Coordinates of C-alpha atoms in Angstrom, one line a residue:
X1419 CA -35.2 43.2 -5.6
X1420 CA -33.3 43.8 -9.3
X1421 CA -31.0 42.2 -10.3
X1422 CA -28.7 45.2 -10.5
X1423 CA -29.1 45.6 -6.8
X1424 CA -27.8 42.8 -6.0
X1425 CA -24.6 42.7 -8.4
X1426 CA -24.1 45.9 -6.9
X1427 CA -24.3 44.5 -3.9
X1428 CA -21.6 41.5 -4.9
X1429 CA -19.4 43.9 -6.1
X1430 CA -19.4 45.8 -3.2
X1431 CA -18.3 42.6 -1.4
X1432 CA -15.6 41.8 -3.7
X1433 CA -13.9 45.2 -3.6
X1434 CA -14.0 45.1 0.1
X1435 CA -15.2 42.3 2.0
X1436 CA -12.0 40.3 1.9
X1437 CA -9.8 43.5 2.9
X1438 CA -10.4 43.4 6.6
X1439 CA -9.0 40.6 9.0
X1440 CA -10.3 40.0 12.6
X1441 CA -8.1 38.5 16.0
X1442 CA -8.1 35.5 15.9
X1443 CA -5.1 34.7 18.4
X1444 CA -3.4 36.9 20.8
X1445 CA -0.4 35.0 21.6
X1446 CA 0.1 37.8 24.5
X1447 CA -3.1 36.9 26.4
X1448 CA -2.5 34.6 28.5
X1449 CA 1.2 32.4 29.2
X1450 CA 2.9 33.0 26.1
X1451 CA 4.9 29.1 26.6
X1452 CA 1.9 27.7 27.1
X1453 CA 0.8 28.4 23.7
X1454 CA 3.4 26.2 22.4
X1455 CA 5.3 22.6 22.7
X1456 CA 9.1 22.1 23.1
X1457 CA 11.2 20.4 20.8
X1458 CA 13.6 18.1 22.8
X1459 CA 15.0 15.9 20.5
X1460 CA 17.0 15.7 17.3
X1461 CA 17.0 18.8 14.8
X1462 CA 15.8 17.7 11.7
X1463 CA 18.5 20.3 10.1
X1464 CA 21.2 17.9 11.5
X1465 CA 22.6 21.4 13.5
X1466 CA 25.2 21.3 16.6
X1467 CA 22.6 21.9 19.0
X1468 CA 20.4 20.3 21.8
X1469 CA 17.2 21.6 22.1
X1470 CA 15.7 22.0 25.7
X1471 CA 12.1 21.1 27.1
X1472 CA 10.3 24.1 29.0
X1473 CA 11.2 22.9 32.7
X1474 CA 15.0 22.8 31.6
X1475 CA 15.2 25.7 29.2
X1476 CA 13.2 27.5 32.0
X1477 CA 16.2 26.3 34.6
X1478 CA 18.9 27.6 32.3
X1479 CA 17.5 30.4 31.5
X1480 CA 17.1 30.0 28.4
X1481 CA 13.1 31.7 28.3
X1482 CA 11.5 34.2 30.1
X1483 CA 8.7 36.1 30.4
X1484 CA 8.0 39.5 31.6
X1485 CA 5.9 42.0 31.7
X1486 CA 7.7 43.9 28.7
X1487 CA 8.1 40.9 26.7
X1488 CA 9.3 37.6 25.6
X1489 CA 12.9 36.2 25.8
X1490 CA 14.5 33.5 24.1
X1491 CA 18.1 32.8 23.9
X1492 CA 20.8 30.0 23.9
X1493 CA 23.3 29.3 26.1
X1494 CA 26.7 31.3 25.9
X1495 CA 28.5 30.7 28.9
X1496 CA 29.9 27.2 28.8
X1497 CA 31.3 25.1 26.2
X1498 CA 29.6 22.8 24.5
X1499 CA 31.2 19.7 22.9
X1500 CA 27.7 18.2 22.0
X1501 CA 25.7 21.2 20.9
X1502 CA 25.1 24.5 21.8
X1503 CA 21.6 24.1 24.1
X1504 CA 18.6 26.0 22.6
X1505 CA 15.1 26.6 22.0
X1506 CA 12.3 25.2 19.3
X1507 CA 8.7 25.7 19.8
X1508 CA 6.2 24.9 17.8
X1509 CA 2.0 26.5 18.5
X1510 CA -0.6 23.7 19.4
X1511 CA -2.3 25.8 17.1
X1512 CA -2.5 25.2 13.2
X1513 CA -3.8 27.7 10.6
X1514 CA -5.5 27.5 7.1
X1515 CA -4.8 30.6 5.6
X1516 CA -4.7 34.4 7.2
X1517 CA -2.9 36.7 8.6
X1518 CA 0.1 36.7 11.1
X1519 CA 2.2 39.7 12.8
X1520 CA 4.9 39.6 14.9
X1521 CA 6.9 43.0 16.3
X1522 CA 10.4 42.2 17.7
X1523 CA 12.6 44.2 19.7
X1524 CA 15.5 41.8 18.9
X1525 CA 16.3 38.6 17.0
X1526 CA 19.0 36.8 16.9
X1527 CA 22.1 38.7 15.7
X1528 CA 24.6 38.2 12.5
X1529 CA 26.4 35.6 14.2
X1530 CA 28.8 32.8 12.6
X1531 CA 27.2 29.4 13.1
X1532 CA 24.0 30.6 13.6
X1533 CA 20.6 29.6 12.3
X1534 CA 17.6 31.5 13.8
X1535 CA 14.2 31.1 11.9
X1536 CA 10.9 32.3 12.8
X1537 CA 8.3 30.4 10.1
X1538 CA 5.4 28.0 10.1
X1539 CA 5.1 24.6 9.6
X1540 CA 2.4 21.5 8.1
X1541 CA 2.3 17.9 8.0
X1542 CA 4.2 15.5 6.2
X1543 CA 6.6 18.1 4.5
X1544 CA 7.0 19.2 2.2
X1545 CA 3.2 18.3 1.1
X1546 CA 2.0 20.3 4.1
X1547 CA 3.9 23.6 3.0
X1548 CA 6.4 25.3 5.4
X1549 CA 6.6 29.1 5.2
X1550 CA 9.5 30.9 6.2
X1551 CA 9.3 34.5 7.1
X1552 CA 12.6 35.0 8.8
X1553 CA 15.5 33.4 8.1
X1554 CA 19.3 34.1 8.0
X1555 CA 22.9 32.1 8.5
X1556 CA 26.4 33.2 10.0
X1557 CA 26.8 36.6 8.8
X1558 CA 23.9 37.5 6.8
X1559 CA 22.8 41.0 7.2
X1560 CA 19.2 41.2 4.8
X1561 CA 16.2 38.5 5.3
X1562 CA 15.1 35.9 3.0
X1563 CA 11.7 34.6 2.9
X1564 CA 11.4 30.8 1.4
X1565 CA 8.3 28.6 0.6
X1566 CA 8.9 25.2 0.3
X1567 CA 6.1 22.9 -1.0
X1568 CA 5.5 19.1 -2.7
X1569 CA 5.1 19.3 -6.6
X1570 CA 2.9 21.6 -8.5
X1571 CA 4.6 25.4 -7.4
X1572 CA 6.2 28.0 -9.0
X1573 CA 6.3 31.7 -8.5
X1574 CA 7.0 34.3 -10.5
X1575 CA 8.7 37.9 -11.3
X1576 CA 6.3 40.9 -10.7
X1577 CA 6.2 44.8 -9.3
X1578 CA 4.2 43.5 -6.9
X1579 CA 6.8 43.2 -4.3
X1580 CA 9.9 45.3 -3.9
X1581 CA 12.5 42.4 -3.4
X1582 CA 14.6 40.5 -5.3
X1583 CA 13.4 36.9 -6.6
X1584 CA 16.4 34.5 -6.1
X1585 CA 14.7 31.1 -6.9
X1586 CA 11.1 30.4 -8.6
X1587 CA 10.5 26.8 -8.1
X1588 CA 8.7 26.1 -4.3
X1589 CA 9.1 21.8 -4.5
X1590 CA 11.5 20.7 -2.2
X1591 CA 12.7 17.5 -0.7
X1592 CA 15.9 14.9 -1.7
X1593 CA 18.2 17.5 -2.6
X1594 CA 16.3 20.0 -3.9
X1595 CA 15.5 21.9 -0.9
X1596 CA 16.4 25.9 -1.7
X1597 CA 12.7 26.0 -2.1
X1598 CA 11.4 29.6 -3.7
X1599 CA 12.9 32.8 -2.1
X1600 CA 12.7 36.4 -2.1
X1601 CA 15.5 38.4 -0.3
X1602 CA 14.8 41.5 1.4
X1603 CA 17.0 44.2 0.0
X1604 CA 16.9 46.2 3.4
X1605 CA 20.1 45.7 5.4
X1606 CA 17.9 46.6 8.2
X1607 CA 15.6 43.6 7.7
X1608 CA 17.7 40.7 9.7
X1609 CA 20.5 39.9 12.8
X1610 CA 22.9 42.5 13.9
X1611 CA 21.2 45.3 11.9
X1612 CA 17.7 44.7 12.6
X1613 CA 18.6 44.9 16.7
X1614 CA 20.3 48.0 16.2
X1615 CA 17.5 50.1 15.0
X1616 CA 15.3 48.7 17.9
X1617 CA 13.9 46.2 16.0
X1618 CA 10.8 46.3 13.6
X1619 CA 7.7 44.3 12.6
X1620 CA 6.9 41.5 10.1
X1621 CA 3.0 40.6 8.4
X1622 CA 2.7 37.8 6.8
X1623 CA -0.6 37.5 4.7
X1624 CA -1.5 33.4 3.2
X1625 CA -4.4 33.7 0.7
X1626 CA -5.4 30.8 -1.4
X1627 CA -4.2 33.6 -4.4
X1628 CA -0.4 34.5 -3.1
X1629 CA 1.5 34.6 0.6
X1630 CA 3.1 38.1 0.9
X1631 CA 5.5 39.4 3.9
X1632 CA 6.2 43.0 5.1
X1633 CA 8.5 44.5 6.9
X1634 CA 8.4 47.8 9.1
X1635 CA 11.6 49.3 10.7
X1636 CA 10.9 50.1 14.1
X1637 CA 8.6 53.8 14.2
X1638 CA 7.4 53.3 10.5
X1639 CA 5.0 50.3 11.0
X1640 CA 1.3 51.5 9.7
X1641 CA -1.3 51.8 12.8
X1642 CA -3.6 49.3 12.0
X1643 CA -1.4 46.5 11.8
X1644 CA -1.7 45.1 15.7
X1645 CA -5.1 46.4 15.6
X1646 CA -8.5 45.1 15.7
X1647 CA -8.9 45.1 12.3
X1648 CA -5.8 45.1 10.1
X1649 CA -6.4 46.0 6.4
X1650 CA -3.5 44.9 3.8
X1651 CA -4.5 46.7 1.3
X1652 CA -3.3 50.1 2.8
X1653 CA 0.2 48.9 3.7
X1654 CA 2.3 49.4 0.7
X1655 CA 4.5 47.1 -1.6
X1656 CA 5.6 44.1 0.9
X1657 CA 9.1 43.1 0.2
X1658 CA 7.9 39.4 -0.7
X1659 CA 4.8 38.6 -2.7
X1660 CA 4.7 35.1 -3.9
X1661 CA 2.1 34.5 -6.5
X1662 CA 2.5 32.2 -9.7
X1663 CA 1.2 28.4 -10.9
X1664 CA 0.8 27.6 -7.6
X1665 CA -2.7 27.3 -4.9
X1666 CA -1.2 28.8 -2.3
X1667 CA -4.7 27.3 -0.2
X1668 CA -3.9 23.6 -1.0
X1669 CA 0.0 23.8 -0.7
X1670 CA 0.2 24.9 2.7
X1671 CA -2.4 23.4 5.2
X1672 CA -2.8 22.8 8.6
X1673 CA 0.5 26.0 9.6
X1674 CA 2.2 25.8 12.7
X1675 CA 3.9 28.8 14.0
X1676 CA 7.7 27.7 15.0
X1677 CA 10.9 29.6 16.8
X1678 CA 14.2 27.8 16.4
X1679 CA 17.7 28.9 16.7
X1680 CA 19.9 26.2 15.9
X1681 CA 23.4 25.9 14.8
X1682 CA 25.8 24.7 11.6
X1683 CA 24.0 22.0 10.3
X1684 CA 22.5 21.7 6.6
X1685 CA 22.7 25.2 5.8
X1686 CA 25.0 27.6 8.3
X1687 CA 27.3 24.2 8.6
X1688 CA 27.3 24.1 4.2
X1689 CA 27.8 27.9 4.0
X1690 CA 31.0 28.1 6.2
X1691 CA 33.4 27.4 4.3
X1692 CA 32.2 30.8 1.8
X1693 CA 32.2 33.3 4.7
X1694 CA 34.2 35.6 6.3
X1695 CA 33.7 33.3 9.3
X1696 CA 35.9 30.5 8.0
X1697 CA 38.4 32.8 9.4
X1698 CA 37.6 32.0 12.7
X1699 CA 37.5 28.2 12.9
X1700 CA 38.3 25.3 10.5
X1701 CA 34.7 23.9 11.3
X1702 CA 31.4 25.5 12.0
X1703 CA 31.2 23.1 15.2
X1704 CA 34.2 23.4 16.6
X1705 CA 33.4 27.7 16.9
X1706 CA 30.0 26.8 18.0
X1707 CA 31.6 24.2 20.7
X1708 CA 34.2 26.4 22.0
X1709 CA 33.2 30.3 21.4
X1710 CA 30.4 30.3 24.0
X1711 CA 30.8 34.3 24.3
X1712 CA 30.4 34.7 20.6
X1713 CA 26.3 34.1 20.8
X1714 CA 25.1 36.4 23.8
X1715 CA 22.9 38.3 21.0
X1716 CA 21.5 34.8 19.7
X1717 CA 18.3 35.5 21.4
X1718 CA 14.6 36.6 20.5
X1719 CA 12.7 39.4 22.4
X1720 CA 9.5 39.3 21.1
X1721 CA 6.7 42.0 22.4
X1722 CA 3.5 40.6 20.2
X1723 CA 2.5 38.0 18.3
X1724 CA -1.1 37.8 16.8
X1725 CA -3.1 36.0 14.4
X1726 CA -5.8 37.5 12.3
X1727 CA -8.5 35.9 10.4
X1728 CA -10.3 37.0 7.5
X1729 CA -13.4 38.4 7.7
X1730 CA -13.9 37.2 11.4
X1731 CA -13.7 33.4 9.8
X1732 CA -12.1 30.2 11.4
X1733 CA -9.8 27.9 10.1
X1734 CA -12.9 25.6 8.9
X1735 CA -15.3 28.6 7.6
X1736 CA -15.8 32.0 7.1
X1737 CA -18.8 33.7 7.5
X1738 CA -19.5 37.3 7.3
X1739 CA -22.8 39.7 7.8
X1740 CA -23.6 42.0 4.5
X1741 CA -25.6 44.8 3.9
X1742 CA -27.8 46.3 1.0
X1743 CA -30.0 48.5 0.2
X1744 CA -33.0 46.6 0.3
X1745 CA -32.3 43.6 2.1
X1746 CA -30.0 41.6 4.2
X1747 CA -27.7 38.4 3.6
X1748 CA -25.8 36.3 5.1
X1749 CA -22.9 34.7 3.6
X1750 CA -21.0 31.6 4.6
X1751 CA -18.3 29.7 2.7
X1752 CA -16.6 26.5 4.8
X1753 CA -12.9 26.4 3.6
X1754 CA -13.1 22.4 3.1
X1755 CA -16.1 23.5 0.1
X1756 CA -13.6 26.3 -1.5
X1757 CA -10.0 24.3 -1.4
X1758 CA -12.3 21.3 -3.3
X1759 CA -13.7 23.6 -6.2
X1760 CA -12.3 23.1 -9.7
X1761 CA -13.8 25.7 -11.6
X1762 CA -13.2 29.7 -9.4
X1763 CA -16.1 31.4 -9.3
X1764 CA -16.4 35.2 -11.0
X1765 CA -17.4 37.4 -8.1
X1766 CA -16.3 35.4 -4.9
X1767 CA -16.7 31.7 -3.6
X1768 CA -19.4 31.7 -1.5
X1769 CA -23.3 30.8 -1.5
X1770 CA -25.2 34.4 -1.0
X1771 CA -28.6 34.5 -0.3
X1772 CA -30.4 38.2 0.2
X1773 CA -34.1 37.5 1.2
X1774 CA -36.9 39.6 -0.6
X1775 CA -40.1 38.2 1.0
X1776 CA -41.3 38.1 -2.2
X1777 CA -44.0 35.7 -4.0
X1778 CA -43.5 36.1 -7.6
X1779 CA -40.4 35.9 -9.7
X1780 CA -39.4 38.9 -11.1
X1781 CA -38.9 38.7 -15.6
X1782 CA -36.1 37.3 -16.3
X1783 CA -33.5 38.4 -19.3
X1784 CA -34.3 36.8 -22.5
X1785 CA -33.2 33.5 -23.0
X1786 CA -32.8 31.3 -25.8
X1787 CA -32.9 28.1 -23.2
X1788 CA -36.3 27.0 -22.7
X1789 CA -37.3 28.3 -19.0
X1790 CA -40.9 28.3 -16.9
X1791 CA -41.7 31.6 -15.9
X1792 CA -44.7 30.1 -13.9
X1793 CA -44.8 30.6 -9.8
X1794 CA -44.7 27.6 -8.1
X1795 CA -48.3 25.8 -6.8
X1796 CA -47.7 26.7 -3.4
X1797 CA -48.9 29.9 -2.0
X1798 CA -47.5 32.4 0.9
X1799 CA -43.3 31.2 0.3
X1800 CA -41.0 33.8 0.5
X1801 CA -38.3 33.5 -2.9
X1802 CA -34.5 34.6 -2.5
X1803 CA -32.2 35.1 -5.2
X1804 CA -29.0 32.9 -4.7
X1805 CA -25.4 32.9 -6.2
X1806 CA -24.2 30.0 -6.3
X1807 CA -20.6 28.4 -5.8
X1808 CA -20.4 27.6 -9.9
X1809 CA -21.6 31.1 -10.7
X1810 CA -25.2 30.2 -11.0
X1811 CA -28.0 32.9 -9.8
X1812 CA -31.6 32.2 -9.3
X1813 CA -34.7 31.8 -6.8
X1814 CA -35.1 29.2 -4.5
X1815 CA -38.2 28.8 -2.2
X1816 CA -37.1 28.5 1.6
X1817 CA -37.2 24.8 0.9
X1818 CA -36.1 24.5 -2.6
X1819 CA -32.7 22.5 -3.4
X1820 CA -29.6 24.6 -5.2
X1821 CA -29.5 24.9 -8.6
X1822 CA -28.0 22.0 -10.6
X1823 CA -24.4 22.6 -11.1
X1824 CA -22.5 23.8 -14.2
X1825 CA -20.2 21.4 -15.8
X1826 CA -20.1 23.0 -19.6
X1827 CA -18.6 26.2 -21.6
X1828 CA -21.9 27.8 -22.0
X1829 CA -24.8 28.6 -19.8
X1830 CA -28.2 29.3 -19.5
X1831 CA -31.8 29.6 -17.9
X1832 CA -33.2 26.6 -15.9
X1833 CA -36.1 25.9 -13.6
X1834 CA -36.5 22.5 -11.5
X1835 CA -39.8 20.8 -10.5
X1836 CA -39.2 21.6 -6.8
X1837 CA -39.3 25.4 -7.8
X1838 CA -36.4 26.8 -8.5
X1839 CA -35.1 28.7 -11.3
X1840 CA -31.6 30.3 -12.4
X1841 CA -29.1 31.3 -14.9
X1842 CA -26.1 28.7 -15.0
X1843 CA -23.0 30.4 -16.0
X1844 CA -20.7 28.9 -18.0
X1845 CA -17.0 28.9 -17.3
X1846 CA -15.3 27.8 -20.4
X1847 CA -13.7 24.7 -19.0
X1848 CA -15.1 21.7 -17.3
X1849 CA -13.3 19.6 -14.5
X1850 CA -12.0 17.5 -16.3
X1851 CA -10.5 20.0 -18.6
X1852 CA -9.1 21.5 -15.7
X1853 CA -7.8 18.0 -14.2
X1854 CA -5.9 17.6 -17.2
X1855 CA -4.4 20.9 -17.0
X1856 CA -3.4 20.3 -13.4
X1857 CA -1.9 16.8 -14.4
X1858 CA 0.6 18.5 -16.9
X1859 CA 1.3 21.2 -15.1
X1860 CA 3.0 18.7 -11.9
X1861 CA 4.5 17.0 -14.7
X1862 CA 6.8 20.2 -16.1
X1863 CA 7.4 20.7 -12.5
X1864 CA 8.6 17.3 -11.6
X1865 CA 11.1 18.0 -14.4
X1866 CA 12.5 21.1 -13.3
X1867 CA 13.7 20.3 -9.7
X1868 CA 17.3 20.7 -9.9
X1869 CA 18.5 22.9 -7.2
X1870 CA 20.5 21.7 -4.1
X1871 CA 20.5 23.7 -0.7
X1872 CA 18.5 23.7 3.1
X1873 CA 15.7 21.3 3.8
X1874 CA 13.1 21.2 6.7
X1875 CA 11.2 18.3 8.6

């Protein structure tokens, strides 16, 4: 096999390989509730609400499932001098990167005192990353999507989305929780709007490059995007691309999918006082306490919810059948070997190996680096070329070790004693270069975290 083959080959991969996205969850297959766990105690978001477990949100009415669909709503028939009862669920599922689509025939509307969100979730926030694809207080009419992260993430102004950036730094925590947003621009996107055009459909893509959301108004949602294989790359500008000095891979982790509509609290409670719905009560409580009527839209009707993986992978590795010309290959890349690489590989992080059955080397290019063209003492092996994780391609016997890995700014031909022999490509920086870089990058953020606003637990 040349050489050109198989960059050929590569490049193929890299143009389309990542494109495609598999099922990974149906939410819809089986009992939707069971899927999740119910949050029956505080809110973290200090709202005027009591959350119900599943037997008594189930007894109230409060969820429902039917054949058309899911409900879930709050209680708007008695007064509620503790907190308006509501739902939070949160999957017993968690994600590494992917993609996740939800279609909705209604959301909770623009209401004062409301707080619906439908976003994901990991450990010890913010370190864990939380990721907030709908989200909208009181009276709001357009959505917002917000990242919120631990130190080290910024995003940044680009065509690439069709929104409008209203914050750039992602750390959040003390009282710097406004996180990094992009507003939707369509009035259509959110609450009392959104309901009245029969609802729409939201994708959220996570890479390790960039998260991006879209949103379809309901009849205008592009066919592939609840199917078996849902390809990005067709859908248009989303209306949120966050991409910057951030790994979007390490700084979220470990997602959980949540549903929540709670009241007042840290940021409908905050905004009162500059809406139209101060109007209506001196306090955000005291309308949520005694207005039960107001909040017979506050309720979700959801009618699919599925998560995708890429390339058919799992949370813990990803592993994908390719074919060329003259041979076949089988790639596999674990995400635990990817998220702890330093240096990013030129073509695509993964080990490839494309068997040739054959038993000599082919030449090599000529090298200045001293190299030993000579075949190995054992007879009858079959030779494949490999690509490593650090860039390096060579031959390895069946039982041959990788190649030794790159740590400089230049490269060039090797061969080991247990018979293999590569190219190791240089990168231009070495890890520590790159540590270094990291280090004083946290730094400027750590500085820059200044804004006040909502926070998350």
């Amino acid at each position: 096999m040349h050489f050109a083959t198989l960059f050929a080959s590569l490049a193929l991969f890299s143009a389309t390989g990542w494109a495609a996205y598999v099922l990974e969850d149906d939410y819809f297959s089986g009992n939707f509730f069971d899927r999740f766990a119910f949050w029956d105690s505080e809110d973290p978001t200090h709202g005027f609400v009591e959350y119900q477990g599943q037997k008594a949100a189930a007894d109230a009415g409060l969820i429902n499932t039917t054949s058309s669909g899911v409900y879930m709503g709050v209680d708007h028939t008695n007064e509620s001098p503790t907190g308006r009862p509501s739902v939070r669920i949160t999957s017993n599922k968690s994600y590494n990167t992917g993609l996740v689509v939800i279609d909705l025939a209604h959301m909770p509307g623009s209401i004062c005192g409301a707080w619906p969100a439908f976003w994901m979730l990991g450990p010890n926030w913010p370190n864990g990353g939380e990721i907030d694809i709908i989200e909208g207080v009181n009276d709001q009419v357009g959505n917002k999507a917000t990242l919120h992260t631990g130190p080290g993430c910024s995003i940044e102004q680009s065509s690439d989305y069709s929104g409008s950036l209203k914050y750039t730094t992602c750390p959040s925590g003390g009282d710097n929780n406004n996180g990094c947003q992009i507003a939707d621009d369509e009035t259509n996107s959110y609450g009392t709007n959104f309901n009245a055009g029969g609802g729409g459909t939201y994708a959220t893509e996570w890479t390790a490059d960039y998260i991006s959301v879209w949103f379809w108004p309901r009849g205008s949602r592009p066919e592939d995007v609840l199917g078996d294989l849902p390809n990005p790359a067709g859908w248009g500008t989303p209306f949120a691309k966050f991409q910057g000095d951030c790994n979007f891979g390490r700084s979220f982790k470990d997602q959980q999918i949540v549903f929540d509509t709670t009241f007042c609290g840290d940021w409908a409670g905050n905004a009162w006082g500059n809406s139209a719905c101060a109007s209506k009560a001196d306090t955000c409580e005291a309308y949520v306490q005694n207005t039960p009527e107001a909040f017979t839209e506050a309720y979700w009707s959801i009618n699919a919810l599925k998560v995708y993986s890429a390339n058919g992978g799992s949370a813990s590795s990803i592993s994908t059948y390719v074919a060329t010309t003259t041979s076949t290959a089988y790639v596999t890349q674990p995400e635990s070997s990817y998220v702890a690489q330093t240096t990013m590989p030129t073509v695509f992080p993964t080990t490839l190996a494309i068997s040739t059955k054959s038993t000599e080397y082919p030449p090599l290019p000529h090298s200045t680096s001293p190299v030993d063209n000579s075949s190995p003492s054992e007879t009858g092996t079959s030779y494949v070329p490999i690509l490593e994780s650090d860039g390096s391609v060579g031959y390895a016997s069946d039982t041959a070790s990788s190649p030794p890995t790159n740590t400089g700014g230049g490269g060039g031909w090797f061969s080991n004693s247990n018979g293999v022999v590569g190219y190791s490509g240089g990168h231009g920086h070495d890890s520590r270069d790159l540590e270094a870089e990291t280090r004083d990058r946290h730094a400027r953020h750590l500085k820059a975290h200044t804004r006040h606003g909502k926070g998350r637990l």
